[in-house]
Structures are given as C-alpha cells and as structure tokens.
Amino acid sequence: MESKHQHVRPITLESASVAEMSTAERLKHASEGLFYVQSTHETRHTMRSEIDALSARQAETISEHAKEIAKHFGIYKQRERNESGKKDGDFIFMVRVKNPAGGELTPAQWLALDAAADRYAGSHAHSGPQLKYLPVIVRSDG
C-alpha cells in the first residue's frame, strides 16, 4: 500500500535550485547575502551606493530592489500621505527596532533611541512646527 504522502526533500540553499527557493531566499542569493542590488541580470551595485546617492541628494529614494533588501534589516520605504490620504508625498523610511528583553527599555536605551530620532528623523507634517517624533508600537512575537 502506497503512502498518500510522498517524501518531499526540504528546500535549502545547499540542496535546491534558485527556481525552487522562496522570493526572499532568491533575493538573498542574487544579492550575495543582501550586499548587492541587482537592477538587471547584467548590472549590479552595492546597497551602500544607493544609500550614498540618497544621502548626497543624488536620488529621491532607493530603488525597488534595494527596498526589498532593506526590509531584511528592518527598514521600510514608505510615502507620506497628503491631506486627502493619498500616498504621493515625500519618501520616508520607518525603522523597526526589536527589543528582545521583554519590551522594557532602560533609561539609557530610551535616550539612545531618542537621540537617533533627533538626529535622523524628519519632521511630521501633522505634528506641528517641525517636531520630530519617535512613535512606539508594542507587539509580541507570538
């Protein structure tokens, strides 16, 4: 009597072809460990070069390929909403920080996050006169 369930080999980076991998694993493979951004099959550049171009105001935002790589580091590309709610404003980045210590921050950790927000966060259009903000959302890993 044959089993209804055939033995399926696990798909791993070592044993599977690229075509068998998940989208995330194909991205990691193509970017050689999330280091390179591949625009086409022939061209690639470093993730750092996109960040440098953004910092030097040579680019409005990072590419779609770089956006997917950035997600693996907890950085999410977004757009500001206008008054009607349409996403057509400036590009912004949300950074997700994980606190594995049960959700409690020491005063020093809070001050470090606050200093990072002061240094790197932009102002929020709806927060009043050029206020920087550090929204905190509590989630559980469950």
GROMACS .gro file of C-alpha atoms in nm:
model
  142
    1MET     CA    1   0.000   0.000   0.000
    2GLU     CA    2   0.146   0.333  -0.107
    3SER     CA    3   0.153   0.627   0.125
    4LYS     CA    4  -0.054   0.927   0.022
    5HIS     CA    5   0.229   1.149   0.136
    6GLN     CA    6   0.542   1.129  -0.071
    7HIS     CA    7   0.869   1.221   0.093
    8VAL     CA    8   0.946   1.580  -0.002
    9ARG     CA    9   1.304   1.692   0.038
   10PRO     CA   10   1.350   2.020   0.221
   11ILE     CA   11   1.437   2.322   0.013
   12THR     CA   12   1.763   2.465   0.142
   13LEU     CA   13   2.025   2.698   0.000
   14GLU     CA   14   2.258   2.398  -0.026
   15SER     CA   15   2.025   2.149  -0.193
   16ALA     CA   16   1.777   2.348  -0.402
   17SER     CA   17   1.795   2.531  -0.729
   18VAL     CA   18   1.727   2.905  -0.727
   19ALA     CA   19   1.392   2.846  -0.900
   20GLU     CA   20   1.274   2.632  -0.607
   21MET     CA   21   1.355   2.897  -0.345
   22SER     CA   22   1.115   3.143  -0.189
   23THR     CA   23   1.116   3.503  -0.309
   24ALA     CA   24   1.312   3.609   0.000
   25GLU     CA   25   1.573   3.336  -0.049
   26ARG     CA   26   1.610   3.420  -0.421
   27LEU     CA   27   1.672   3.783  -0.322
   28LYS     CA   28   1.938   3.679  -0.070
   29HIS     CA   29   2.101   3.458  -0.333
   30ALA     CA   30   2.101   3.726  -0.606
   31SER     CA   31   2.229   3.994  -0.370
   32GLU     CA   32   2.505   3.770  -0.234
   33GLY     CA   33   2.390   3.798   0.124
   34LEU     CA   34   2.192   4.122   0.092
   35PHE     CA   35   2.502   4.311  -0.019
   36TYR     CA   36   2.438   4.380  -0.389
   37VAL     CA   37   2.136   4.536  -0.557
   38GLN     CA   38   2.072   4.374  -0.891
   39SER     CA   39   1.896   4.605  -1.137
   40THR     CA   40   1.912   4.366  -1.430
   41HIS     CA   41   2.088   4.038  -1.497
   42GLU     CA   42   2.391   4.229  -1.627
   43THR     CA   43   2.423   4.512  -1.377
   44ARG     CA   44   2.455   4.526  -1.004
   45HIS     CA   45   2.578   4.771  -0.748
   46THR     CA   46   2.618   4.780  -0.373
   47MET     CA   47   2.340   4.868  -0.134
   48ARG     CA   48   2.582   5.125   0.010
   49SER     CA   49   2.598   5.309  -0.325
   50GLU     CA   50   2.219   5.363  -0.309
   51ILE     CA   51   2.244   5.494   0.048
   52ASP     CA   52   2.531   5.726  -0.053
   53ALA     CA   53   2.332   5.862  -0.351
   54LEU     CA   54   2.033   5.922  -0.124
   55SER     CA   55   2.250   6.098   0.137
   56ALA     CA   56   2.410   6.317  -0.130
   57ARG     CA   57   2.062   6.404  -0.264
   58GLN     CA   58   2.152   6.249  -0.600
   59ALA     CA   59   1.847   6.023  -0.574
   60GLU     CA   60   1.493   6.085  -0.449
   61THR     CA   61   1.475   5.741  -0.287
   62ILE     CA   62   1.618   5.390  -0.309
   63SER     CA   63   1.523   5.151  -0.590
   64GLU     CA   64   1.255   4.885  -0.559
   65HIS     CA   65   1.522   4.612  -0.542
   66ALA     CA   66   1.702   4.799  -0.263
   67LYS     CA   67   1.369   4.844  -0.083
   68GLU     CA   68   1.324   4.467  -0.070
   69ILE     CA   69   1.676   4.419   0.065
   70ALA     CA   70   1.627   4.693   0.326
   71LYS     CA   71   1.327   4.507   0.469
   72HIS     CA   72   1.563   4.233   0.588
   73PHE     CA   73   1.732   4.495   0.808
   74GLY     CA   74   1.403   4.631   0.947
   75ILE     CA   75   1.395   4.941   0.723
   76TYR     CA   76   1.074   5.004   0.532
   77LYS     CA   77   1.031   5.256   0.249
   78GLN     CA   78   0.702   5.447   0.267
   79ARG     CA   79   0.539   5.761   0.129
   80GLU     CA   80   0.383   6.046   0.321
   81ARG     CA   81   0.009   6.089   0.272
   82ASN     CA   82  -0.142   6.418   0.155
   83GLU     CA   83  -0.449   6.579   0.314
   84SER     CA   84  -0.684   6.352   0.120
   85GLY     CA   85  -0.496   6.042   0.238
   86LYS     CA   86  -0.332   5.963  -0.096
   87LYS     CA   87   0.027   5.837  -0.074
   88ASP     CA   88   0.201   6.087  -0.302
   89GLY     CA   89   0.419   6.285  -0.064
   90ASP     CA   90   0.786   6.257   0.019
   91PHE     CA   91   0.951   5.919   0.059
   92ILE     CA   92   1.016   5.832   0.421
   93PHE     CA   93   1.168   5.532   0.599
   94MET     CA   94   1.030   5.352   0.901
   95VAL     CA   95   1.287   5.163   1.105
   96ARG     CA   96   1.170   4.871   1.315
   97VAL     CA   97   1.379   4.801   1.624
   98LYS     CA   98   1.339   4.476   1.812
   99ASN     CA   99   1.386   4.473   2.187
  100PRO     CA  100   1.427   4.111   2.294
  101ALA     CA  101   1.438   4.199   2.667
  102GLY     CA  102   1.065   4.158   2.717
  103GLY     CA  103   0.973   4.504   2.598
  104GLU     CA  104   1.133   4.703   2.876
  105LEU     CA  105   1.389   4.967   2.789
  106THR     CA  106   1.643   5.103   3.030
  107PRO     CA  107   1.662   5.482   3.056
  108ALA     CA  108   1.992   5.469   2.862
  109GLN     CA  109   1.833   5.265   2.580
  110TRP     CA  110   1.539   5.506   2.559
  111LEU     CA  111   1.775   5.806   2.545
  112ALA     CA  112   1.975   5.636   2.267
  113LEU     CA  113   1.658   5.587   2.059
  114ASP     CA  114   1.554   5.944   2.134
  115ALA     CA  115   1.894   6.075   2.023
  116ALA     CA  116   1.871   5.872   1.700
  117ALA     CA  117   1.525   6.017   1.631
  118ASP     CA  118   1.653   6.370   1.696
  119ARG     CA  119   1.946   6.315   1.461
  120TYR     CA  120   1.787   6.119   1.178
  121ALA     CA  121   1.408   6.154   1.189
  122GLY     CA  122   1.234   6.409   0.974
  123SER     CA  123   0.952   6.626   1.092
  124HIS     CA  124   0.598   6.501   1.063
  125ALA     CA  125   0.367   6.726   0.861
  126HIS     CA  126   0.079   6.680   1.105
  127SER     CA  127   0.280   6.720   1.426
  128GLY     CA  128   0.306   7.099   1.422
  129PRO     CA  129   0.612   7.315   1.371
  130GLN     CA  130   0.897   7.080   1.273
  131LEU     CA  131   0.852   6.833   1.557
  132LYS     CA  132   1.048   6.512   1.540
  133TYR     CA  133   0.879   6.206   1.672
  134LEU     CA  134   0.951   5.857   1.790
  135PRO     CA  135   0.632   5.653   1.778
  136VAL     CA  136   0.646   5.337   1.988
  137ILE     CA  137   0.432   5.037   1.898
  138VAL     CA  138   0.439   4.734   2.122
  139ARG     CA  139   0.399   4.395   1.957
  140SER     CA  140   0.453   4.047   2.085
  141ASP     CA  141   0.636   3.774   1.896
  142GLY     CA  142   0.371   3.512   1.918
   0.00000   0.00000   0.00000
